[in-house]
Amino acid sequence: MKIRLSYIAAGLGLAVAAATVQVHAGELTDRIADGKSIRIGFANEEPFAFPDSNGRPVGFVNAIALG
């Protein structure tokens, strides 16, 4: 019974924590809509983003960004 109440309390705590998280993307979306530049950061090393032997960009960041 105590374990079940612990799980319920933990679940409620996670729900409250998730509900209080705020996302502030307004400024970014405004910059994109206005045609202004934005900064995107990523790791420039294997396996994230790196040039192959022919100098072409590879890695999973480039796979997502370049399609």
mmCIF file of N, CA and C in Angstrom:
data_model
loop_
_atom_site.group_PDB
_atom_site.id
_atom_site.type_symbol
_atom_site.label_atom_id
_atom_site.label_comp_id
_atom_site.label_asym_id
_atom_site.label_seq_id
_atom_site.Cartn_x
_atom_site.Cartn_y
_atom_site.Cartn_z
ATOM 1 N N MET A 1 0.824 -1.191 0.000
ATOM 2 C CA MET A 1 0.000 0.000 0.000
ATOM 3 C C MET A 1 0.871 1.258 0.000
ATOM 4 N N LYS A 2 1.944 1.259 0.814
ATOM 5 C CA LYS A 2 2.825 2.418 0.868
ATOM 6 C C LYS A 2 3.551 2.615 -0.460
ATOM 7 N N ILE A 3 3.921 1.519 -1.096
ATOM 8 C CA ILE A 3 4.612 1.620 -2.383
ATOM 9 C C ILE A 3 3.677 2.210 -3.432
ATOM 10 N N ARG A 4 2.432 1.782 -3.412
ATOM 11 C CA ARG A 4 1.451 2.300 -4.370
ATOM 12 C C ARG A 4 1.240 3.803 -4.168
ATOM 13 N N LEU A 5 1.143 4.237 -2.921
ATOM 14 C CA LEU A 5 0.994 5.663 -2.643
ATOM 15 C C LEU A 5 2.237 6.441 -3.071
ATOM 16 N N SER A 6 3.393 5.820 -2.928
ATOM 17 C CA SER A 6 4.630 6.467 -3.371
ATOM 18 C C SER A 6 4.621 6.677 -4.879
ATOM 19 N N TYR A 7 4.165 5.667 -5.613
ATOM 20 C CA TYR A 7 4.069 5.799 -7.071
ATOM 21 C C TYR A 7 3.054 6.864 -7.472
ATOM 22 N N ILE A 8 1.942 6.911 -6.787
ATOM 23 C CA ILE A 8 0.923 7.923 -7.079
ATOM 24 C C ILE A 8 1.474 9.319 -6.796
ATOM 25 N N ALA A 9 2.147 9.476 -5.664
ATOM 26 C CA ALA A 9 2.722 10.774 -5.311
ATOM 27 C C ALA A 9 3.794 11.184 -6.322
ATOM 28 N N ALA A 10 4.618 10.238 -6.736
ATOM 29 C CA ALA A 10 5.654 10.538 -7.725
ATOM 30 C C ALA A 10 5.026 10.930 -9.062
ATOM 31 N N GLY A 11 3.979 10.233 -9.454
ATOM 32 C CA GLY A 11 3.287 10.558 -10.697
ATOM 33 C C GLY A 11 2.659 11.936 -10.654
ATOM 34 N N LEU A 12 2.043 12.270 -9.535
ATOM 35 C CA LEU A 12 1.460 13.602 -9.389
ATOM 36 C C LEU A 12 2.542 14.676 -9.394
ATOM 37 N N GLY A 13 3.652 14.389 -8.745
ATOM 38 C CA GLY A 13 4.762 15.342 -8.741
ATOM 39 C C GLY A 13 5.304 15.586 -10.138
ATOM 40 N N LEU A 14 5.441 14.527 -10.927
ATOM 41 C CA LEU A 14 5.900 14.683 -12.303
ATOM 42 C C LEU A 14 4.895 15.456 -13.142
ATOM 43 N N ALA A 15 3.612 15.202 -12.920
ATOM 44 C CA ALA A 15 2.575 15.919 -13.667
ATOM 45 C C ALA A 15 2.610 17.409 -13.346
ATOM 46 N N VAL A 16 2.775 17.741 -12.079
ATOM 47 C CA VAL A 16 2.846 19.153 -11.684
ATOM 48 C C VAL A 16 4.099 19.797 -12.262
ATOM 49 N N ALA A 17 5.227 19.093 -12.198
ATOM 50 C CA ALA A 17 6.475 19.636 -12.740
ATOM 51 C C ALA A 17 6.366 19.855 -14.246
ATOM 52 N N ALA A 18 5.755 18.918 -14.952
ATOM 53 C CA ALA A 18 5.602 19.058 -16.402
ATOM 54 C C ALA A 18 4.660 20.198 -16.752
ATOM 55 N N ALA A 19 3.661 20.421 -15.927
ATOM 56 C CA ALA A 19 2.685 21.483 -16.204
ATOM 57 C C ALA A 19 3.265 22.871 -15.951
ATOM 58 N N THR A 20 4.305 22.966 -15.137
ATOM 59 C CA THR A 20 4.859 24.279 -14.805
ATOM 60 C C THR A 20 6.010 24.695 -15.710
ATOM 61 N N VAL A 21 6.442 23.819 -16.612
ATOM 62 C CA VAL A 21 7.535 24.144 -17.522
ATOM 63 C C VAL A 21 7.041 25.158 -18.541
ATOM 64 N N GLN A 22 7.822 26.211 -18.730
ATOM 65 C CA GLN A 22 7.455 27.249 -19.690
ATOM 66 C C GLN A 22 8.407 27.202 -20.874
ATOM 67 N N VAL A 23 7.858 27.402 -22.041
ATOM 68 C CA VAL A 23 8.656 27.427 -23.255
ATOM 69 C C VAL A 23 8.636 28.840 -23.810
ATOM 70 N N HIS A 24 9.822 29.381 -24.076
ATOM 71 C CA HIS A 24 9.932 30.751 -24.574
ATOM 72 C C HIS A 24 10.525 30.726 -25.982
ATOM 73 N N ALA A 25 9.713 30.452 -26.974
ATOM 74 C CA ALA A 25 10.176 30.457 -28.359
ATOM 75 C C ALA A 25 9.637 31.654 -29.115
ATOM 76 N N GLY A 26 8.949 32.558 -28.441
ATOM 77 C CA GLY A 26 8.349 33.706 -29.104
ATOM 78 C C GLY A 26 9.360 34.574 -29.813
ATOM 79 N N GLU A 27 10.459 34.889 -29.149
ATOM 80 C CA GLU A 27 11.470 35.749 -29.759
ATOM 81 C C GLU A 27 12.076 35.089 -30.994
ATOM 82 N N LEU A 28 12.332 33.786 -30.919
ATOM 83 C CA LEU A 28 12.908 33.069 -32.047
ATOM 84 C C LEU A 28 11.952 33.049 -33.233
ATOM 85 N N THR A 29 10.700 32.728 -32.991
ATOM 86 C CA THR A 29 9.744 32.692 -34.099
ATOM 87 C C THR A 29 9.530 34.079 -34.691
ATOM 88 N N ASP A 30 9.614 35.114 -33.868
ATOM 89 C CA ASP A 30 9.511 36.480 -34.387
ATOM 90 C C ASP A 30 10.693 36.806 -35.301
ATOM 91 N N ARG A 31 11.891 36.376 -34.906
ATOM 92 C CA ARG A 31 13.081 36.632 -35.732
ATOM 93 C C ARG A 31 12.972 35.903 -37.066
ATOM 94 N N ILE A 32 12.493 34.673 -37.038
ATOM 95 C CA ILE A 32 12.334 33.917 -38.279
ATOM 96 C C ILE A 32 11.296 34.580 -39.172
ATOM 97 N N ALA A 33 10.170 34.982 -38.593
ATOM 98 C CA ALA A 33 9.104 35.625 -39.369
ATOM 99 C C ALA A 33 9.568 36.948 -39.972
ATOM 100 N N ASP A 34 10.459 37.661 -39.282
ATOM 101 C CA ASP A 34 10.970 38.941 -39.782
ATOM 102 C C ASP A 34 12.113 38.767 -40.786
ATOM 103 N N GLY A 35 12.532 37.526 -41.014
ATOM 104 C CA GLY A 35 13.618 37.266 -41.963
ATOM 105 C C GLY A 35 14.996 37.540 -41.402
ATOM 106 N N LYS A 36 15.107 37.677 -40.093
ATOM 107 C CA LYS A 36 16.403 37.926 -39.459
ATOM 108 C C LYS A 36 17.158 36.608 -39.297
ATOM 109 N N SER A 37 18.459 36.720 -39.090
ATOM 110 C CA SER A 37 19.268 35.520 -38.926
ATOM 111 C C SER A 37 19.074 34.931 -37.532
ATOM 112 N N ILE A 38 19.268 33.614 -37.440
ATOM 113 C CA ILE A 38 19.214 32.910 -36.158
ATOM 114 C C ILE A 38 20.492 32.089 -36.027
ATOM 115 N N ARG A 39 20.843 31.730 -34.803
ATOM 116 C CA ARG A 39 22.017 30.909 -34.541
ATOM 117 C C ARG A 39 21.583 29.499 -34.208
ATOM 118 N N ILE A 40 22.279 28.545 -34.805
ATOM 119 C CA ILE A 40 22.038 27.139 -34.514
ATOM 120 C C ILE A 40 23.378 26.538 -34.120
ATOM 121 N N GLY A 41 23.444 25.899 -32.963
ATOM 122 C CA GLY A 41 24.684 25.290 -32.510
ATOM 123 C C GLY A 41 24.611 23.775 -32.559
ATOM 124 N N PHE A 42 25.749 23.147 -32.828
ATOM 125 C CA PHE A 42 25.824 21.695 -32.824
ATOM 126 C C PHE A 42 27.266 21.287 -32.583
ATOM 127 N N ALA A 43 27.461 20.038 -32.223
ATOM 128 C CA ALA A 43 28.810 19.519 -32.007
ATOM 129 C C ALA A 43 29.425 19.187 -33.357
ATOM 130 N N ASN A 44 30.631 19.636 -33.586
ATOM 131 C CA ASN A 44 31.308 19.436 -34.862
ATOM 132 C C ASN A 44 32.312 18.292 -34.746
ATOM 133 N N GLU A 45 31.820 17.122 -34.424
ATOM 134 C CA GLU A 45 32.678 15.956 -34.271
ATOM 135 C C GLU A 45 31.861 14.703 -34.535
ATOM 136 N N GLU A 46 32.554 13.603 -34.767
ATOM 137 C CA GLU A 46 31.855 12.344 -35.025
ATOM 138 C C GLU A 46 31.077 11.929 -33.791
ATOM 139 N N PRO A 47 29.924 11.374 -33.910
ATOM 140 C CA PRO A 47 29.072 11.113 -35.065
ATOM 141 C C PRO A 47 28.095 12.251 -35.350
ATOM 142 N N PHE A 48 28.251 13.395 -34.694
ATOM 143 C CA PHE A 48 27.268 14.475 -34.802
ATOM 144 C C PHE A 48 27.316 15.149 -36.168
ATOM 145 N N ALA A 49 28.404 15.799 -36.517
ATOM 146 C CA ALA A 49 28.543 16.481 -37.798
ATOM 147 C C ALA A 49 30.024 16.575 -38.133
ATOM 148 N N PHE A 50 30.401 16.033 -39.281
ATOM 149 C CA PHE A 50 31.806 16.041 -39.666
ATOM 150 C C PHE A 50 31.903 15.845 -41.180
ATOM 151 N N PRO A 51 33.001 16.263 -41.799
ATOM 152 C CA PRO A 51 33.163 16.049 -43.239
ATOM 153 C C PRO A 51 33.669 14.635 -43.524
ATOM 154 N N ASP A 52 33.169 14.045 -44.614
ATOM 155 C CA ASP A 52 33.678 12.734 -45.008
ATOM 156 C C ASP A 52 34.978 12.909 -45.799
ATOM 157 N N SER A 53 35.502 11.844 -46.380
ATOM 158 C CA SER A 53 36.784 11.925 -47.092
ATOM 159 C C SER A 53 36.712 12.819 -48.329
ATOM 160 N N ASN A 54 35.513 13.049 -48.862
ATOM 161 C CA ASN A 54 35.337 13.936 -50.020
ATOM 162 C C ASN A 54 34.988 15.361 -49.615
ATOM 163 N N GLY A 55 34.928 15.638 -48.315
ATOM 164 C CA GLY A 55 34.614 16.981 -47.839
ATOM 165 C C GLY A 55 33.127 17.280 -47.730
ATOM 166 N N ARG A 56 32.289 16.290 -47.992
ATOM 167 C CA ARG A 56 30.840 16.493 -47.873
ATOM 168 C C ARG A 56 30.419 16.369 -46.409
ATOM 169 N N PRO A 57 29.439 17.157 -45.976
ATOM 170 C CA PRO A 57 28.989 17.077 -44.585
ATOM 171 C C PRO A 57 28.202 15.792 -44.333
ATOM 172 N N VAL A 58 28.587 15.060 -43.301
ATOM 173 C CA VAL A 58 27.887 13.838 -42.903
ATOM 174 C C VAL A 58 27.668 13.870 -41.399
ATOM 175 N N GLY A 59 26.998 12.868 -40.888
ATOM 176 C CA GLY A 59 26.661 12.795 -39.475
ATOM 177 C C GLY A 59 25.168 12.988 -39.300
ATOM 178 N N PHE A 60 24.631 12.595 -38.137
ATOM 179 C CA PHE A 60 23.175 12.638 -38.013
ATOM 180 C C PHE A 60 22.622 14.040 -37.918
ATOM 181 N N VAL A 61 23.396 15.034 -37.483
ATOM 182 C CA VAL A 61 22.908 16.418 -37.495
ATOM 183 C C VAL A 61 22.707 16.874 -38.936
ATOM 184 N N ASN A 62 23.678 16.587 -39.790
ATOM 185 C CA ASN A 62 23.555 16.957 -41.199
ATOM 186 C C ASN A 62 22.465 16.158 -41.890
ATOM 187 N N ALA A 63 22.275 14.910 -41.504
ATOM 188 C CA ALA A 63 21.207 14.113 -42.102
ATOM 189 C C ALA A 63 19.847 14.734 -41.809
ATOM 190 N N ILE A 64 19.687 15.270 -40.612
ATOM 191 C CA ILE A 64 18.421 15.915 -40.250
ATOM 192 C C ILE A 64 18.307 17.272 -40.931
ATOM 193 N N ALA A 65 19.373 18.063 -40.888
ATOM 194 C CA ALA A 65 19.316 19.426 -41.420
ATOM 195 C C ALA A 65 19.258 19.459 -42.946
ATOM 196 N N LEU A 66 19.998 18.580 -43.594
ATOM 197 C CA LEU A 66 20.071 18.601 -45.051
ATOM 198 C C LEU A 66 19.078 17.650 -45.708
ATOM 199 N N GLY A 67 18.450 16.790 -44.909
ATOM 200 C CA GLY A 67 17.423 15.891 -45.448
ATOM 201 C C GLY A 67 17.953 14.627 -45.905
#
